[in-house]
Coordinates of C-alpha atoms and ligand atoms in Angstrom, one line a residue:
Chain A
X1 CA -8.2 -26.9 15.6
X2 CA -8.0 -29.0 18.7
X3 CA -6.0 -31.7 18.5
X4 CA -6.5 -34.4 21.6
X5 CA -2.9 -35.7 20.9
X6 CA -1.3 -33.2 21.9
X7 CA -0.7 -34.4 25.9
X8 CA 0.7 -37.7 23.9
X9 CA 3.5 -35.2 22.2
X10 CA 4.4 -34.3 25.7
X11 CA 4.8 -37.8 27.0
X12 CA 6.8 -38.8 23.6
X13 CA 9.0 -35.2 24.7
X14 CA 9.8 -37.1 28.4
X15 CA 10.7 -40.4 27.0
X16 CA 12.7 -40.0 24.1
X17 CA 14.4 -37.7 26.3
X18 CA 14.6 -40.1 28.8
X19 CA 16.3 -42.9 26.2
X20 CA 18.5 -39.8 24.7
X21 CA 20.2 -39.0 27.9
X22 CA 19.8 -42.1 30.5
X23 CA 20.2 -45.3 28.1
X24 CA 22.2 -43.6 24.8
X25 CA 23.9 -41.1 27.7
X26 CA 23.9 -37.8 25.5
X27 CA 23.8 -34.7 27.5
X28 CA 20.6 -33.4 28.8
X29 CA 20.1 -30.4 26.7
X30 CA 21.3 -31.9 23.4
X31 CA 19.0 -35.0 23.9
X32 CA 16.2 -32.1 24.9
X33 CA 16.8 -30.9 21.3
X34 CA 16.7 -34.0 19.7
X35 CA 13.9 -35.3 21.5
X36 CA 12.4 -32.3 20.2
X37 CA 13.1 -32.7 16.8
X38 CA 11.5 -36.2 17.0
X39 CA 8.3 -35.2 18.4
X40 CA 8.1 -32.6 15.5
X41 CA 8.8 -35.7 12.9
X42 CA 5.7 -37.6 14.9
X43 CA 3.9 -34.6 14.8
X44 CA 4.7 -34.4 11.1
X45 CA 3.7 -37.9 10.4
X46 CA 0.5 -37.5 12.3
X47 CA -0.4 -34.7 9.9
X48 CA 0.5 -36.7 7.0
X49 CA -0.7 -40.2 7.5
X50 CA -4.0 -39.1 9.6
X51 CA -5.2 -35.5 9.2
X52 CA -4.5 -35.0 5.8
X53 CA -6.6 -37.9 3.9
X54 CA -9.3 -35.6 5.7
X55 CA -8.9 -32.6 4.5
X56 CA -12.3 -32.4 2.7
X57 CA -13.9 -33.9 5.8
X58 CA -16.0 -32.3 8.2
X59 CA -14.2 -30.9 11.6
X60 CA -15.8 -32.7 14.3
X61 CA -14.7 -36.0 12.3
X62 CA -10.6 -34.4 12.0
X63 CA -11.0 -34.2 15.6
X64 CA -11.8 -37.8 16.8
X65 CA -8.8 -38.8 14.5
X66 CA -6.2 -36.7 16.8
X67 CA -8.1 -38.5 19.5
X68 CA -7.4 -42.3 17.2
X69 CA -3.6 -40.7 16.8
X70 CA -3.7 -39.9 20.8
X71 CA -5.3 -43.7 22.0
X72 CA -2.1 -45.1 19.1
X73 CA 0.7 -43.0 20.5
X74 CA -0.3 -44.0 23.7
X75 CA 0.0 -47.6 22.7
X76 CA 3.2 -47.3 20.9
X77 CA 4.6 -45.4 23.7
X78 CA 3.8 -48.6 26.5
X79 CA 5.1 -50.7 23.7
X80 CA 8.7 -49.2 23.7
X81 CA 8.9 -47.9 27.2
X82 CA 7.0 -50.7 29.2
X83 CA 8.0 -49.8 32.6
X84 CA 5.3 -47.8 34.8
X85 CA 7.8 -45.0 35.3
X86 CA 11.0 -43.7 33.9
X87 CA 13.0 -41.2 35.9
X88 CA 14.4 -38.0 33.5
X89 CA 17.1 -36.5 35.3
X90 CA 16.5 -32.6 36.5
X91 CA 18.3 -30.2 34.0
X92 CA 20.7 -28.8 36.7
X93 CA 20.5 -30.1 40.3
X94 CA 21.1 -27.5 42.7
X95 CA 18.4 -25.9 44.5
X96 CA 18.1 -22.5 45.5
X97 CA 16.3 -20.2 47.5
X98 CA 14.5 -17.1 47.1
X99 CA 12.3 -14.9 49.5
X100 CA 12.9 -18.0 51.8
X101 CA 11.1 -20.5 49.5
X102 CA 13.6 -23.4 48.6
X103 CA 12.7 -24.0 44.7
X104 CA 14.4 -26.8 42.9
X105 CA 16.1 -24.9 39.7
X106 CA 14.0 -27.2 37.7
X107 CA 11.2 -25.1 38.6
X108 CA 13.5 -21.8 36.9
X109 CA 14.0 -24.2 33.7
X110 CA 10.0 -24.8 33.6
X111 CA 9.3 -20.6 34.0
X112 CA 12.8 -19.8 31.8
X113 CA 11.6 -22.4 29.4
X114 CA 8.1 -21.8 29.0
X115 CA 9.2 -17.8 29.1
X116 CA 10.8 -18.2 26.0
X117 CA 8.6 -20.8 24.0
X118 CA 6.0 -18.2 24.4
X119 CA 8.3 -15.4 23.1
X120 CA 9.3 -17.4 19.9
X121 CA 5.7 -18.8 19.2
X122 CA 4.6 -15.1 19.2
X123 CA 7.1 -13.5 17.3
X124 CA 6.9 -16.7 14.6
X125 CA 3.0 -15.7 14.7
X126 CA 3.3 -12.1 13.7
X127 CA 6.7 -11.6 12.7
X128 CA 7.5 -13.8 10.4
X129 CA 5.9 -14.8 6.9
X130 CA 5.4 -18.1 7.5
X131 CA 4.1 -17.9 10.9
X132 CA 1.2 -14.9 9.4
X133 CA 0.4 -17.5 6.9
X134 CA -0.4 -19.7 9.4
X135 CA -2.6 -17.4 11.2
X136 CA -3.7 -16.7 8.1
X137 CA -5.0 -20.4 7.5
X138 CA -6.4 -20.3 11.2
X139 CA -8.7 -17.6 10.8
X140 CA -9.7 -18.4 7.4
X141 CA -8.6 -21.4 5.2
X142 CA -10.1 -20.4 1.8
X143 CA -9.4 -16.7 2.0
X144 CA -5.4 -17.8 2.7
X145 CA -5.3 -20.1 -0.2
X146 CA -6.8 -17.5 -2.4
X147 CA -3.8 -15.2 -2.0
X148 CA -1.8 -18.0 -2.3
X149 CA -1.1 -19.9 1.1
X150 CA -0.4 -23.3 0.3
X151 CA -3.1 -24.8 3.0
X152 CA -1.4 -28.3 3.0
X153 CA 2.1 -27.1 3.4
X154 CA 0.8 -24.8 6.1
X155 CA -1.5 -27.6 8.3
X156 CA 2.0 -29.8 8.1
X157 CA 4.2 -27.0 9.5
X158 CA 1.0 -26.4 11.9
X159 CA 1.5 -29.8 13.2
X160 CA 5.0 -30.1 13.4
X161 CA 5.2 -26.6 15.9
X162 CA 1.9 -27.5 17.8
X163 CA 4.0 -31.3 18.5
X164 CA 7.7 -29.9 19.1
X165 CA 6.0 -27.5 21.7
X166 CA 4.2 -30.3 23.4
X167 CA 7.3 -32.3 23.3
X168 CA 9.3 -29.4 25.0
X169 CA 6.5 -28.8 27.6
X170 CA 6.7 -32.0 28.3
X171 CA 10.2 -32.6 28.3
X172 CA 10.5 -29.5 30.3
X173 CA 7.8 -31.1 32.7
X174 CA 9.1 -34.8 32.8
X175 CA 11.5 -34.8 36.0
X176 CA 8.1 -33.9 37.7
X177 CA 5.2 -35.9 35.7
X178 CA 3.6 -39.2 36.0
X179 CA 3.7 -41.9 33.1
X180 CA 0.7 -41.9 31.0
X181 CA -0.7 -39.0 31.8
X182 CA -0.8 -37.9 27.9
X183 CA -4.4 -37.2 27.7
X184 CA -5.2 -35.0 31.5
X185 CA -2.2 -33.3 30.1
X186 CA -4.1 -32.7 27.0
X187 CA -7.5 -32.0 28.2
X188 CA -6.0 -29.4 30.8
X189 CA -4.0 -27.7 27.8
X190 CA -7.7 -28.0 26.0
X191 CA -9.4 -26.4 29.4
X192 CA -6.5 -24.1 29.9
X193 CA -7.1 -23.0 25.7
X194 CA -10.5 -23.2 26.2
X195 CA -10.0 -21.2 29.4
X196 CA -8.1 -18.2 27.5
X197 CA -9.8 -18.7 23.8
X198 CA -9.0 -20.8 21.4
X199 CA -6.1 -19.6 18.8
X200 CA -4.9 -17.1 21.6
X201 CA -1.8 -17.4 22.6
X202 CA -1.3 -15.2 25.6
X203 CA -5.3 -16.1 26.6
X204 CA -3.5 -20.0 26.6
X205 CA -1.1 -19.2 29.0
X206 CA -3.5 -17.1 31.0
X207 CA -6.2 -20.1 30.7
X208 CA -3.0 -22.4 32.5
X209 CA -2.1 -20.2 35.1
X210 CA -6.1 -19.6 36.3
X211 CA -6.8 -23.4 35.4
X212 CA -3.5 -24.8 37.7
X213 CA -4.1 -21.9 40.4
X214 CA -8.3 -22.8 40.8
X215 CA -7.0 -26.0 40.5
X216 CA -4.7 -25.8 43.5
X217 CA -7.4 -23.5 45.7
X218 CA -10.0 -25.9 45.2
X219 CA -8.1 -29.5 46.1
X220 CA -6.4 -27.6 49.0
X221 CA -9.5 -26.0 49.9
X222 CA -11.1 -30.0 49.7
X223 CA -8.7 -31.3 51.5
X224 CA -7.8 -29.0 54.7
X225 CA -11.7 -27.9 55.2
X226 CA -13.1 -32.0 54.3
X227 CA -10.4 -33.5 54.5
X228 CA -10.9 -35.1 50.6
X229 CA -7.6 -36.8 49.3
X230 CA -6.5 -34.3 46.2
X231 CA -6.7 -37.4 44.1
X232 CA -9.4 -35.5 42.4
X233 CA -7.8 -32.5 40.6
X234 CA -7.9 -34.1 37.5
X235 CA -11.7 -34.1 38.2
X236 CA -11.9 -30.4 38.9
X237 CA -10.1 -29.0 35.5
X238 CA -13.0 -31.4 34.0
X239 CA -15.8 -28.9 36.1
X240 CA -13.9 -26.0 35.0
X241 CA -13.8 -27.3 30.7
X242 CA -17.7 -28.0 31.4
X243 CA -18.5 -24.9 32.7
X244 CA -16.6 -22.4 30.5
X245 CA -18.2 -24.4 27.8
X246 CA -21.6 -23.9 29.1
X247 CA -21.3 -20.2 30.1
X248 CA -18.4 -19.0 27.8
X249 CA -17.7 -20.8 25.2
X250 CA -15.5 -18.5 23.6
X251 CA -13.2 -18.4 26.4
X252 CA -12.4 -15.3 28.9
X253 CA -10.5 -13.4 25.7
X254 CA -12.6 -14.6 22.7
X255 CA -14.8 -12.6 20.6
X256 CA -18.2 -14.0 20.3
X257 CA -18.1 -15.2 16.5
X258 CA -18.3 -18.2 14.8
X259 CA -16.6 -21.4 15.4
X260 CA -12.8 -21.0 13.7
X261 CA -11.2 -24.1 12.3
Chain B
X1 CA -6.7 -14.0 -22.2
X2 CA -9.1 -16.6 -20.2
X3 CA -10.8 -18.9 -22.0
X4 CA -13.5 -21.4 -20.8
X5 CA -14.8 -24.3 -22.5
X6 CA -17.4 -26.5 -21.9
X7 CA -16.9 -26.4 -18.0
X8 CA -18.9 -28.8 -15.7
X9 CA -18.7 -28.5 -11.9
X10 CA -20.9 -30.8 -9.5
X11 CA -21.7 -30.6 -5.7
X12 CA -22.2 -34.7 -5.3
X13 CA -24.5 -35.2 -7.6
X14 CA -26.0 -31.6 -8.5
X15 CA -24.5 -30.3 -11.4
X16 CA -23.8 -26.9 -10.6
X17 CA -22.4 -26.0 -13.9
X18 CA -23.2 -27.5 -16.9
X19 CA -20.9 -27.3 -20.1
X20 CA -20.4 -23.4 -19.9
X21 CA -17.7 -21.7 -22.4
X22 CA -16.9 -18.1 -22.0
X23 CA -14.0 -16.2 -23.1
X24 CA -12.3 -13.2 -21.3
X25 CA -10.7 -10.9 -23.6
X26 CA -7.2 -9.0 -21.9
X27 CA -8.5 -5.2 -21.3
X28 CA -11.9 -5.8 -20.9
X29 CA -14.6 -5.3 -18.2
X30 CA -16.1 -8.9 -18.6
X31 CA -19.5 -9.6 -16.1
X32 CA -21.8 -12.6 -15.5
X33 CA -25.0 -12.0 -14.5
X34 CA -27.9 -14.0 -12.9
X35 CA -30.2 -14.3 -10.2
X36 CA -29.5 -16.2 -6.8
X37 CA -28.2 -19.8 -7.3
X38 CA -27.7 -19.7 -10.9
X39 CA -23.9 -21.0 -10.5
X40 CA -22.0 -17.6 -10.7
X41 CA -20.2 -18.4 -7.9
X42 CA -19.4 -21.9 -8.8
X43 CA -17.5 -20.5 -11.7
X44 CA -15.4 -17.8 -10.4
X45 CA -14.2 -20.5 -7.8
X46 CA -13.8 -23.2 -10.5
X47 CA -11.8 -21.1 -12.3
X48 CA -9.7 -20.0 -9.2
X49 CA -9.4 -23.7 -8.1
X50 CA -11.7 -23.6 -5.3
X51 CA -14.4 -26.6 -6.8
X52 CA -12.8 -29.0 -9.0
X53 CA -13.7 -29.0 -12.9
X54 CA -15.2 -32.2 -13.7
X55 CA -15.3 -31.5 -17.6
X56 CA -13.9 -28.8 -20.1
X57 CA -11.2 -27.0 -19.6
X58 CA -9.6 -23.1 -18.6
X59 CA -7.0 -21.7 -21.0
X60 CA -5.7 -18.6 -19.9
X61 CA -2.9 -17.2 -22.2
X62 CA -3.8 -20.5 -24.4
X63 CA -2.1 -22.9 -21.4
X64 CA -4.3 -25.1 -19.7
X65 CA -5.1 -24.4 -16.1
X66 CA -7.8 -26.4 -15.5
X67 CA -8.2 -27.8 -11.7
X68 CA -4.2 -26.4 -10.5
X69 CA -4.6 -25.3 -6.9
X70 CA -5.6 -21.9 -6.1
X71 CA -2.1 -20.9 -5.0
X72 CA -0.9 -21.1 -8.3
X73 CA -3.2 -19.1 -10.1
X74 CA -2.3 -16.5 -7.4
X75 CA 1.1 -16.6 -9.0
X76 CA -0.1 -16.6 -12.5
X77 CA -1.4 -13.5 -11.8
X78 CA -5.2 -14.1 -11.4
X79 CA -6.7 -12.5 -8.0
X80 CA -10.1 -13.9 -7.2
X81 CA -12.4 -11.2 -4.9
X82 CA -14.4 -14.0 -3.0
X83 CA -18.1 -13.8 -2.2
X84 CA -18.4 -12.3 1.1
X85 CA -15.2 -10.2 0.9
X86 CA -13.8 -13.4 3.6
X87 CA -11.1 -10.7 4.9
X88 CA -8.6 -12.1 7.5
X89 CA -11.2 -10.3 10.7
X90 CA -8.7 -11.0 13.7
X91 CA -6.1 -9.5 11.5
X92 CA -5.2 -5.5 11.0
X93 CA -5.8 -4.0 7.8
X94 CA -2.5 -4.2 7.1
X95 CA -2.1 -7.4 8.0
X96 CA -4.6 -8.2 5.5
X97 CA -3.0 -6.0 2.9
X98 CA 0.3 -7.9 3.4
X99 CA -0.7 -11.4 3.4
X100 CA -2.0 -10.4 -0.1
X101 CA 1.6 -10.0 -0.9
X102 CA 2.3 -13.6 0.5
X103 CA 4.0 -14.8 -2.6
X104 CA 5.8 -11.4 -3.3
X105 CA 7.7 -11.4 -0.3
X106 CA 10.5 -13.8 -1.8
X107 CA 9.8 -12.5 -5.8
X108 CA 9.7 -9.1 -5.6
X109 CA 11.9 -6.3 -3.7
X110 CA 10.1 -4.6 -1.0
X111 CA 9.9 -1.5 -2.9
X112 CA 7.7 -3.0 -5.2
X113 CA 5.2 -4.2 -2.5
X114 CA 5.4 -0.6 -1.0
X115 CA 4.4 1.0 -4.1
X116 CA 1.5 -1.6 -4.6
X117 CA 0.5 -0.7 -1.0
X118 CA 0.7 2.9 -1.3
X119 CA -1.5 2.6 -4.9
X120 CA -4.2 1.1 -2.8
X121 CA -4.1 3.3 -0.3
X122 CA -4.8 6.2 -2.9
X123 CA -7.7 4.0 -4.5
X124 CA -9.3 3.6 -1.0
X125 CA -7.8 6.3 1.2
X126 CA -9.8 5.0 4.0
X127 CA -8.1 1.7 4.4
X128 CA -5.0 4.4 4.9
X129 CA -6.9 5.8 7.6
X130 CA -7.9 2.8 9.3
X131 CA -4.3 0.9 8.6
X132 CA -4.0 -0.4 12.4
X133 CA -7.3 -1.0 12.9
X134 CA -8.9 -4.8 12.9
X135 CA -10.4 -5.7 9.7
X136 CA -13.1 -7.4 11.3
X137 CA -14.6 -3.8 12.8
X138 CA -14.7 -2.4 9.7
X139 CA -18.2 -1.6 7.5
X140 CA -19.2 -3.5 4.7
X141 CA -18.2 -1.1 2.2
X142 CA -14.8 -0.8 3.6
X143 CA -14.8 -4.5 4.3
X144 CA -14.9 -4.8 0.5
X145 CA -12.5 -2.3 -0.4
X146 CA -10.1 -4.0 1.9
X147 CA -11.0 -7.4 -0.2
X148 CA -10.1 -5.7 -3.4
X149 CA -7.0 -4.0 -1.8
X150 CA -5.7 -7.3 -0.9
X151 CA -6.4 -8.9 -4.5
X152 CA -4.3 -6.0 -5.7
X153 CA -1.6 -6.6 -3.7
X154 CA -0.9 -9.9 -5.3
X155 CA -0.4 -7.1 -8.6
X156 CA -2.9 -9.7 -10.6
X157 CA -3.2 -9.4 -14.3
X158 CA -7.1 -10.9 -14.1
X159 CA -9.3 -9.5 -10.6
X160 CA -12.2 -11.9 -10.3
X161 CA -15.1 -10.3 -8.5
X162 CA -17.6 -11.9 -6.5
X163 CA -20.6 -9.6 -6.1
X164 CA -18.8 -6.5 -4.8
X165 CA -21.9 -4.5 -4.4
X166 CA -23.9 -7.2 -2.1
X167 CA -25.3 -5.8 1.1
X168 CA -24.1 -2.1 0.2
X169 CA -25.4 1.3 -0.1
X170 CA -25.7 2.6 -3.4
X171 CA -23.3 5.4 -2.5
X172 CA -21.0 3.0 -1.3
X173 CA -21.8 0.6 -4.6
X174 CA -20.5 4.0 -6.6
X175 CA -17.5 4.2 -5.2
X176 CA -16.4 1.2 -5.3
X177 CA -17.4 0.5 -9.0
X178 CA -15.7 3.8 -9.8
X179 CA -12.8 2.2 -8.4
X180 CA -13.3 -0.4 -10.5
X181 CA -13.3 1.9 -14.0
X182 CA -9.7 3.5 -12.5
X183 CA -8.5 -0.1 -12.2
X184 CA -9.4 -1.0 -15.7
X185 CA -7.8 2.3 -17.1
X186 CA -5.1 1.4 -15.2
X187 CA -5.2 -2.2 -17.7
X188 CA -6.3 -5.0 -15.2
X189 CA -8.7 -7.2 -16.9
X190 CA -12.0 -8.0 -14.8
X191 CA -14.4 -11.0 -14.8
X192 CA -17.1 -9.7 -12.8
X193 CA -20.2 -11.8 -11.4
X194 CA -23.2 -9.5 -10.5
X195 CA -26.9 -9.7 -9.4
X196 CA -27.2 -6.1 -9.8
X197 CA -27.6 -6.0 -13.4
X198 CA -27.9 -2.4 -14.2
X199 CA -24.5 -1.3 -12.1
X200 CA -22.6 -4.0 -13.9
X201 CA -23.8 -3.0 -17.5
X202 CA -23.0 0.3 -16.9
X203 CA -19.4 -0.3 -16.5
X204 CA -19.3 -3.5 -18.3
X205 CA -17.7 -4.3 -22.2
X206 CA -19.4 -7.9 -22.8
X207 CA -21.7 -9.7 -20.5
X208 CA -22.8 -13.2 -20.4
X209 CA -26.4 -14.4 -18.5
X210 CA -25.7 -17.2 -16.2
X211 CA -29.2 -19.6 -15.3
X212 CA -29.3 -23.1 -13.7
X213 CA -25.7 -23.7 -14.6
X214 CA -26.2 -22.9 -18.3
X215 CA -24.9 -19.8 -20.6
X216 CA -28.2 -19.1 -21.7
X217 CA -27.5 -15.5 -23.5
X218 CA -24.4 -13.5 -24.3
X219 CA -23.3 -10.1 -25.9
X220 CA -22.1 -6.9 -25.7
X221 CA -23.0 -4.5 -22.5
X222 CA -24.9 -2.4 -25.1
X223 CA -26.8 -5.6 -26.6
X224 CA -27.6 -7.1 -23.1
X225 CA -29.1 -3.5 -22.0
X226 CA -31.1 -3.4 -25.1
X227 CA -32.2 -7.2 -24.9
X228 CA -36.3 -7.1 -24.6
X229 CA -36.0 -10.3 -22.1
X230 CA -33.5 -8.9 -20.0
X231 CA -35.5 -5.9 -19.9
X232 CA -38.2 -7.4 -18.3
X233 CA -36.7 -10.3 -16.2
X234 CA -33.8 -8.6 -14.3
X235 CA -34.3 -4.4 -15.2
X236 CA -37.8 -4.7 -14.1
X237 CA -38.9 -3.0 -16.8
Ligands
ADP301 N1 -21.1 -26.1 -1.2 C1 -22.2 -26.5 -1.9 N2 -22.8 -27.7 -1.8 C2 -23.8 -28.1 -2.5 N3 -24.5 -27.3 -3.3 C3 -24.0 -26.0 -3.5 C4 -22.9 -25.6 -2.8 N4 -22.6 -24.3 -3.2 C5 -23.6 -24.0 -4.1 N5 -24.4 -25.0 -4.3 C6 -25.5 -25.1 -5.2 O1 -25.1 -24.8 -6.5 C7 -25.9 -23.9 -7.2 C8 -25.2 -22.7 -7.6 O2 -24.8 -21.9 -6.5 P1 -23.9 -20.6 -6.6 O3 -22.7 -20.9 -7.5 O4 -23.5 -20.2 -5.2 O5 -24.9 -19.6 -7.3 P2 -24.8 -18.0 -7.3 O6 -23.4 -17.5 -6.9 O7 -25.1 -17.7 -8.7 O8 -25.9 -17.5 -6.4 C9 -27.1 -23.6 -6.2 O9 -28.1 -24.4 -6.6 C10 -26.5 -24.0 -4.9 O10 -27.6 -24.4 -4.1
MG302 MG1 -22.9 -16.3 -5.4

């Protein structure tokens, strides 16, 4: 299911972690995990308080409510953090070089991090019981229940994962991201699932790396041949969610079947 | 073993079963019959906890289970077969087999799931054959073998069935109904929910006649095959 929120979880990821390790001064990773944790517990909430009343309702109506839950996270979040931006210190600050680029070793803790969220959401999908429930309740709600998946237990722990992820991409992320950006950093994860298929993993990833990299070619392409400010990136992952929707909706690695929930 | 009384289920305001009783007895090949819409459905998934009871009540073993989630009846041994097989397609056959284990896993050693999955393996030797294979490319015939395979593997002391011979070949029907005899020999007590009248007789102990929500005829396989109306309605003859 796509849940418009989840850009928010990243954003709540940056500033707890932010407040964890610049105003309560806990170490950077520990308030990482922590700040993880939390976002799990809003995730959690979410779920509860929101999604779950609806659980007999129809899709499309479970879907504006993540996008209710995304416009009230966003409030909350200029409620407690009311400053335009808040500066999250870089994991390590050295810098290194490689193959004569200079990279700052943020950039390592981004590909390291994201490496290894990857690894650990894919063996939790098919190596663990839990995580095949899951799957399990994504294909096919009524069939799990049937051989006896609790569905409500599962769409909790669903929520919970799907938020501490977002909170450690985000997290992950904040040294480099702008304030308030919670919903372009949900609608490119949306392009960049839509991108790959939705409920694939790897086609996720995939549908980020082709989404940021057509992304890049086409506002550097704007601005070196036109000279057009690249101000409107945000605008071009839009083009790309409208036309894989119009030509293939079930994303580069989907099988043409019926909508999954 | 199951016992039903006076069991109403609505869809809004459409009562899609009205005051039905039926009993189950442990050991027996049990069917419901009737044609398209006539609620057969409805009660296999009010009994499994799919659709809420509105009135009456389900004993099974003389405790009331009336309206418990579907998860729970999984673990009180009753393994519902749903319409449209509704196999786990992105999933292996395997996979599939497995997640019918899902509450096992804690429960029972991993032996005993082995030897479940190896016993329906020898009841449908081509789900062996096409273990690694995704469900969702199988044929319909094999489709449903894989739906009763993983209702097995949940090792259930009641299999509901949902029209297991919809959409088949009668060759295919064949088989899997003789399947079905082998599990009852091997003491798993059946409710099964047919359009195919004849096929389900022929295998059947007691059937009941399901129309607009209402019992309207019960008896003996023998009885109901003899019946002049049934006969003519539903043997064509
Ligand atoms: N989800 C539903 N919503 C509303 N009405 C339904 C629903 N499912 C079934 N019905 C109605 O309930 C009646 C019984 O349907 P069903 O139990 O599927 O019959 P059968 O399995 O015998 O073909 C039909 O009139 C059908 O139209
Ligand atoms: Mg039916």
């Amino acid at each position: 299911m796509i849940n418009f929120a989840q850009g928010e979880f990243a954003v709540f990821g940056g500033l707890l972690t932010y407040t964890f390790s610049c105003v309560l001064h806990i170490p950077i990773l520990l308030a990482a995990v922590i700040a993880i944790i939390c976002t799990a517990i809003i995730g959690a909430l979410m779920e509860r308080l929101f999604i779950y009343p609806l659980r007999n309702a129809q899709i499309i109506n479970v879907i504006i409510a993540t996008i209710g839950v995304s416009i009230l996270l966003k409030a909350l979040a200029r409620l407690f953090w009311p400053e335009e931006a808040y500066k999250v210190p870089e994991f390590t600050s050295s810098s290194l070089t490689f193959l004569g680029v200079t990279q700052r070793s943020q950039t390592l803790w981004v590909f390291g991090l994201t490496l290894i969220a990857v690894m650990l959401t894919y063996i939790f999908f098919n190596h663990t019981r839990v995580g095949k429930g899951m799957k399990a309740c994504s294909i096919n709600r009524e069939a799990a229940s049937l051989v006896g998946i609790n569905i409500s237990n599962m769409s909790l722990y669903s929520f919970s994962l799907s938020a501490a992820l977002g909170g450690a991409a985000g997290l992950i992320n904040a040294p480099y991201a702008s304030y308030g950006s919670g919903l372009f950093l949900g609608v490119k994860g949306f392009t960049s699932a839509v991108v790959g298929g939705l409920g694939n993993t790897f086609g996720a990833i995939f549908g980020g790396l082709l989404v940021g990299l057509i992304e890049e070619l086409i506002a550097g392409f704007l601005q070196v041949v036109f000279g057009i400010s690249s101000g409107y990136r945000d605008a071009i992952t839009a083009l790309i969610l409208i036309v894989v929707l119009l030509l293939r909706p079930q994303g580069i690695f989907g099988r043409r079947e019926g909508v999954k929930v | 073993m199951l016992k039903v009384e006076g069991l109403s289920s609505f869809y809004g305001h459409i009562e899609a079963l009205r005051a039905v009783d039926l009993r189950v007895r442990a050991g027996d090949i049990t069917t419901i019959l009737g044609s398209n819409g006539a609620g057969k459905t409805t009660l296999l998934r009010t009994i499994s906890g799919l659709v809420p009871a509105r009135y009456g009540r389900i004993l099974y073993f003389g405790k009331d289970i009336t309206n418990l989630r579907p998860e729970r009846m999984v673990k009180m041994g009753i393994s519902h077969v749903p319409e449209g097989r509704q196999i786990f397609g992105d999933m292996t056959v395997r996979e599939n087999l497995e997640l019918g284990a899902y509450l096992r896993y804690r429960r029972d050693p991993s032996s005993a799931i082995k030897k479940d999955m190896d016993f329906v393996f020898k009841l449908f030797p081509i789900l062996k054959e096409r273990e690694s294979q995704v469900a969702g490319t199988l044929s319909g015939g094999e489709q449903q073998m894989l739906a009763i395979g993983r209702a097995l593997m949940s090792k259930p002391r009641l299999l509901l069935l949902d029209e297991p011979s919809n959409g088949l070949a009668p060759k295919v029907i064949r088989d899997i109904f003789a399947c079905l005899q082998q599990l009852h020999q091997e003491g798993i007590t059946i409710l099964l929910v047919e359009q195919d009248v004849q096929i389900a007789l022929n295998i059947a102990d007691y059937g009941y006649i399901l129309r607009a929500g209402k019992i309207v005829l019960e008896g003996t396989a023998e009885e109901l095959s003899q019946n002049q109306t049934i006969k003519e309605i539903y043997l064509g003859e």
